């Protein structure tokens, strides 16, 4: 379990993480979401002690990361920035990290196999593609058989097959009872992988919810319908909390009433319905809605002059 | 050299079997200084630059020694009396240490700053979050390697060059006073230069910057300082790091140099100072 309390990180005048508190539970995959510059990577670096918090504390299984006797057995981390010497081979890189903690050669080879790098294990890492580098990072994260995994945008650079593979890997790791924290920008990807979400923006906590709840919140009661008697139906539907807008001669948009109820009303008055489509705001839209106010780097569309 | 690598054929798709670790294996996991030393030794020997730079250091000492001894022996009969009087059979063939100190210092810089430039340091400090064991391990491994390679190189170069010089009977011998101290001193001096390289790499965390600082401290500062008026220069110059350290290698000593072991102690003092700064900064700064 990861327990962050009142984390603050300032880089000079820049407030990267601002009074952030959350817990990451074992046994599930927790998605760590937020727009660019939200402070995800900074938070992850603080968890493993690479950056010292300006204020606040973060513990892993009850202790600061650095206070554990075998840190690699507590937390395995894949960082955003490449953390490997380009002049060394993949296998030697893993062997060097393994040696610090007494992890054996056999495990290094098993992990190379797991991530599919056995064939290039003796090649210099400098020649690796982005995806191969990610795979090596994942092998490094698993070296100490860690109880907690922290992965900063692990799908970055992976091909579709690799994305499915990592999704399954994360789920399998969580199923074994491990704590898994994985950051991403892609809400849709997280909806498929994660069970729980921690959403931050501008270094502050925005949401700490289960994926199910987030999905539920995201689906609004907006319905599109098409009917030859749209005007008659319209008068039947309007009421307190229900807004109806005409989209065209035979099309209506109904806000505030579920499609089941609309269908029932239409049937009761023998009004034919040609279409009745509940509109679900996409998770991506919901995510953007949630984080709109905390965008660090907002894109502006400018007409060419 | 760039090599293209064929992408791997994807992870085994026959389901995921995350390798298990037995509770016994897991119980043995812990970070110890000895393990970090083993890791650093592995790191050092798995980089091409280590072997390249180390070979360069050996080649400078041996190469310069053999070339100078051989050419002097060949040329001896044609040399003018003043040149002959100037020739030092001990110091001249060992002049290659000047180049070697740069190679060794640069390798020290690379071992630390190279980790910052590639990002490897984050993996290293992530595995050893107490951090200082990494610095001590690098220091221990590299100074040991330097001593066990450079000391024999200096000794062997000495004997080969004396052998070459003996054809003109202008050689010196191991038992002559100051000879053993000077030859062994080269090994010791380079070992401290190695430590200095490690410290500068850790302080500056940038390969180019640390190499510039190293060249500045060892070579440029003494040259600049030699332009000081003599009354000042004689008092200050001997305390500069490389001048102090090279007192150990000097054949004669006067009031412009420190006594051999005192000078070497001062040189070590500079290295200790730099390492202390490196340790404090490594502990304090974000990786
Ligand atoms: N070492 C640093 N020095 C100065 N500022 C930094 C440093 N690291 C991060 N920042 C700043 O802190 C803020 C948070 O950055 P961080 O990398 O943690 O965001 P992120 O959520 O990981 O973003 P992304 O989704 O783009 O990866 C950014 O504004 C960034 O510019
Ligand atoms: Mg990031």
Tab-separated table of C-alpha atoms in Angstrom, chain A residues 33-151:
chain	number	residue	atom	x	y	z
A	33	UNK	CA	-4.499	10.332	-14.325
A	34	UNK	CA	-4.019	13.963	-15.085
A	35	UNK	CA	-3.235	16.304	-17.938
A	36	UNK	CA	0.347	17.170	-18.956
A	37	UNK	CA	2.291	18.723	-16.126
A	38	UNK	CA	-0.261	17.661	-13.506
A	39	UNK	CA	2.475	16.252	-11.293
A	40	UNK	CA	2.113	12.510	-11.873
A	41	UNK	CA	5.762	11.811	-12.613
A	42	UNK	CA	6.902	14.091	-9.818
A	43	UNK	CA	4.676	12.240	-7.341
A	44	UNK	CA	6.032	8.900	-8.522
A	45	UNK	CA	9.628	10.063	-8.156
A	46	UNK	CA	8.838	11.174	-4.609
A	47	UNK	CA	7.399	7.748	-3.754
A	48	UNK	CA	10.752	6.100	-4.477
A	49	UNK	CA	12.789	8.867	-2.918
A	50	UNK	CA	14.436	10.212	-6.056
A	51	UNK	CA	12.966	13.635	-5.356
A	52	UNK	CA	12.510	14.809	-1.794
A	53	UNK	CA	9.103	16.312	-0.983
A	54	UNK	CA	9.177	19.975	0.015
A	55	UNK	CA	6.531	19.023	2.530
A	56	UNK	CA	4.502	15.997	3.530
A	57	UNK	CA	5.364	12.306	3.562
A	58	UNK	CA	4.834	9.242	1.494
A	59	UNK	CA	5.249	5.692	2.743
A	60	UNK	CA	5.175	2.309	1.093
A	61	UNK	CA	3.924	-0.524	3.274
A	62	UNK	CA	4.274	1.632	6.344
A	63	UNK	CA	7.815	2.901	5.817
A	64	UNK	CA	9.575	5.435	3.695
A	65	UNK	CA	10.893	3.667	0.596
A	66	UNK	CA	14.508	4.248	1.582
A	67	UNK	CA	14.009	2.741	5.030
A	68	UNK	CA	13.330	-0.753	3.687
A	69	UNK	CA	16.206	-3.249	3.784
A	70	UNK	CA	15.424	-4.493	0.274
A	71	UNK	CA	13.847	-1.540	-1.547
A	72	UNK	CA	13.567	-3.416	-4.858
A	73	UNK	CA	11.501	-6.057	-3.082
A	74	UNK	CA	9.103	-3.347	-1.887
A	75	UNK	CA	8.671	-1.221	-4.986
A	76	UNK	CA	9.469	-1.797	-8.620
A	77	UNK	CA	9.334	1.358	-10.687
A	78	UNK	CA	9.246	2.210	-14.344
A	79	UNK	CA	9.988	5.900	-14.632
A	80	UNK	CA	8.981	8.263	-17.375
A	81	UNK	CA	12.503	9.270	-18.292
A	82	UNK	CA	14.822	6.533	-19.499
A	83	UNK	CA	16.883	5.238	-16.646
A	84	UNK	CA	19.447	3.032	-18.294
A	85	UNK	CA	22.984	3.468	-19.585
A	86	UNK	CA	22.903	3.295	-23.366
A	87	UNK	CA	26.329	1.690	-23.558
A	88	UNK	CA	25.428	-1.422	-21.596
A	89	UNK	CA	23.569	-4.502	-22.782
A	90	UNK	CA	20.043	-5.194	-21.556
A	91	UNK	CA	21.139	-8.237	-19.609
A	92	UNK	CA	24.091	-6.506	-17.947
A	93	UNK	CA	21.852	-3.602	-17.021
A	94	UNK	CA	19.495	-5.947	-15.197
A	95	UNK	CA	22.362	-7.934	-13.658
A	96	UNK	CA	23.893	-4.745	-12.251
A	97	UNK	CA	20.628	-3.686	-10.621
A	98	UNK	CA	19.951	-7.237	-9.428
A	99	UNK	CA	23.392	-7.433	-7.815
A	100	UNK	CA	22.661	-4.562	-5.414
A	101	UNK	CA	19.979	-6.571	-3.668
A	102	UNK	CA	21.055	-10.161	-4.202
A	103	UNK	CA	18.642	-11.087	-6.997
A	104	UNK	CA	19.987	-14.043	-8.964
A	105	UNK	CA	20.986	-14.424	-12.605
A	106	UNK	CA	18.221	-16.952	-13.196
A	107	UNK	CA	15.537	-14.404	-12.401
A	108	UNK	CA	17.145	-11.871	-14.725
A	109	UNK	CA	16.916	-14.363	-17.579
A	110	UNK	CA	13.335	-15.291	-16.698
A	111	UNK	CA	12.332	-11.650	-16.785
A	112	UNK	CA	14.089	-11.036	-20.096
A	113	UNK	CA	11.993	-13.899	-21.379
A	114	UNK	CA	8.808	-12.502	-19.872
A	115	UNK	CA	9.230	-9.152	-21.600
A	116	UNK	CA	10.374	-10.731	-24.850
A	117	UNK	CA	13.918	-9.369	-24.933
A	118	UNK	CA	15.840	-12.644	-24.731
A	119	UNK	CA	16.982	-12.401	-28.346
A	120	UNK	CA	18.450	-8.939	-27.908
A	121	UNK	CA	19.622	-9.372	-24.306
A	122	UNK	CA	23.276	-8.951	-25.213
A	123	UNK	CA	22.751	-5.943	-27.469
A	124	UNK	CA	23.597	-2.452	-26.311
A	125	UNK	CA	20.518	-0.638	-25.032
A	126	UNK	CA	21.421	2.429	-27.089
A	127	UNK	CA	20.095	0.663	-30.184
A	128	UNK	CA	16.746	-0.201	-28.641
A	129	UNK	CA	13.457	1.214	-29.884
A	130	UNK	CA	11.182	3.104	-27.508
A	131	UNK	CA	9.017	0.032	-26.983
A	132	UNK	CA	11.988	-2.225	-26.324
A	133	UNK	CA	13.252	0.309	-23.796
A	134	UNK	CA	9.861	0.183	-22.066
A	135	UNK	CA	9.990	-3.602	-21.951
A	136	UNK	CA	13.449	-3.452	-20.386
A	137	UNK	CA	12.133	-0.949	-17.843
A	138	UNK	CA	9.307	-3.309	-16.963
A	139	UNK	CA	11.748	-6.182	-16.478
A	140	UNK	CA	13.815	-3.925	-14.199
A	141	UNK	CA	10.709	-3.024	-12.212
A	142	UNK	CA	9.942	-6.708	-11.604
A	143	UNK	CA	13.507	-7.668	-10.566
A	144	UNK	CA	12.940	-7.747	-6.829
A	145	UNK	CA	9.517	-9.435	-7.025
A	146	UNK	CA	8.089	-6.211	-5.571
A	147	UNK	CA	4.916	-5.939	-3.518
A	148	UNK	CA	4.216	-2.585	-5.146
A	149	UNK	CA	4.611	-1.495	-8.752
A	150	UNK	CA	4.767	2.056	-9.962
A	151	UNK	CA	4.649	2.473	-13.702
